[in-house]
GROMACS .gro file of C-alpha atoms in nm:
model
   84
    1MET     CA    1   7.460  -3.081   0.999
    2ALA     CA    2   7.363  -2.780   0.790
    3THR     CA    3   7.080  -2.929   0.588
    4GLU     CA    4   6.780  -2.720   0.494
    5LEU     CA    5   6.509  -2.685   0.235
    6ALA     CA    6   6.538  -2.422  -0.033
    7PRO     CA    7   6.295  -2.134   0.026
    8ALA     CA    8   6.004  -2.093  -0.213
    9SER     CA    9   6.176  -1.791  -0.366
   10ALA     CA   10   6.497  -1.983  -0.440
   11GLY     CA   11   6.609  -1.921  -0.793
   12ALA     CA   12   6.426  -1.588  -0.814
   13ALA     CA   13   6.756  -1.403  -0.789
   14PHE     CA   14   7.114  -1.520  -0.780
   15GLU     CA   15   7.343  -1.384  -0.513
   16PRO     CA   16   7.703  -1.508  -0.500
   17ALA     CA   17   7.787  -1.681  -0.175
   18ALA     CA   18   8.017  -1.487   0.054
   19GLU     CA   19   8.087  -1.802   0.255
   20ALA     CA   20   8.137  -2.168   0.170
   21PRO     CA   21   7.927  -2.291  -0.124
   22LEU     CA   22   7.604  -2.483  -0.073
   23GLY     CA   23   7.535  -2.832  -0.202
   24VAL     CA   24   7.205  -2.942  -0.352
   25LEU     CA   25   7.051  -3.285  -0.297
   26GLY     CA   26   6.740  -3.363  -0.495
   27GLY     CA   27   6.522  -3.667  -0.467
   28THR     CA   28   6.171  -3.797  -0.437
   29PHE     CA   29   6.220  -3.844  -0.061
   30ASP     CA   30   5.931  -4.092  -0.049
   31PRO     CA   31   6.000  -4.116   0.236
   32ILE     CA   32   6.312  -3.927   0.335
   33HIS     CA   33   6.537  -4.141   0.555
   34THR     CA   34   6.867  -4.138   0.739
   35GLY     CA   35   7.050  -4.247   0.423
   36HIS     CA   36   6.950  -3.920   0.253
   37LEU     CA   37   7.061  -3.718   0.555
   38ARG     CA   38   7.387  -3.909   0.588
   39LEU     CA   39   7.464  -3.855   0.219
   40ALA     CA   40   7.404  -3.481   0.263
   41GLU     CA   41   7.626  -3.467   0.571
   42GLU     CA   42   7.908  -3.670   0.415
   43ALA     CA   43   7.901  -3.456   0.099
   44ARG     CA   44   7.909  -3.142   0.313
   45GLU     CA   45   8.211  -3.265   0.505
   46ALA     CA   46   8.401  -3.407   0.206
   47LEU     CA   47   8.346  -3.101  -0.014
   48GLY     CA   48   8.374  -2.833   0.254
   49LEU     CA   49   8.023  -2.706   0.187
   50GLY     CA   50   7.850  -2.447   0.403
   51GLY     CA   51   7.537  -2.661   0.396
   52VAL     CA   52   7.323  -2.882   0.176
   53ARG     CA   53   6.980  -2.786   0.044
   54LEU     CA   54   6.724  -3.064   0.009
   55ILE     CA   55   6.510  -3.026  -0.303
   56PRO     CA   56   6.212  -3.265  -0.308
   57ALA     CA   57   6.118  -3.365  -0.665
   58GLY     CA   58   5.759  -3.316  -0.773
   59GLN     CA   59   5.697  -3.602  -1.017
   60PRO     CA   60   6.020  -3.765  -1.132
   61PRO     CA   61   6.006  -3.863  -1.501
   62HIS     CA   62   6.190  -4.193  -1.447
   63ARG     CA   63   5.961  -4.332  -1.176
   64GLY     CA   64   5.599  -4.405  -1.115
   65GLU     CA   65   5.371  -4.191  -0.904
   66PRO     CA   66   5.515  -4.141  -0.552
   67GLY     CA   67   5.324  -4.306  -0.269
   68SER     CA   68   5.301  -3.980  -0.074
   69THR     CA   69   5.172  -3.646  -0.197
   70ALA     CA   70   5.420  -3.371  -0.282
   71GLU     CA   71   5.295  -3.175   0.019
   72ASP     CA   72   5.355  -3.469   0.254
   73ARG     CA   73   5.703  -3.534   0.113
   74LEU     CA   74   5.791  -3.166   0.156
   75ALA     CA   75   5.666  -3.175   0.515
   76MET     CA   76   5.866  -3.494   0.585
   77ALA     CA   77   6.181  -3.336   0.441
   78ARG     CA   78   6.129  -3.022   0.650
   79LEU     CA   79   6.091  -3.229   0.966
   80ALA     CA   80   6.396  -3.442   0.885
   81ALA     CA   81   6.612  -3.134   0.820
   82ALA     CA   82   6.490  -2.940   1.123
   83GLY     CA   83   6.771  -2.862   1.361
   84ASN     CA   84   7.046  -2.967   1.120
   0.00000   0.00000   0.00000
């Protein structure tokens, strides 16, 4: 599965994709779980995407405070996406 986190500089400059487009999956990921990863993989396959970027949300406006810190949720997402 081609799932990865967007680099810190993402959005600084736009470069058109020369290959298949990328999907974006945002969420609180508190915690990230196999359902998130399966959704990313199924979207990638169904839409012919070159990969899916996971974008952890800082503080979602529609929910209460996440149980884990933003740093911990980012680390969990990185670990979950590693090797995919």
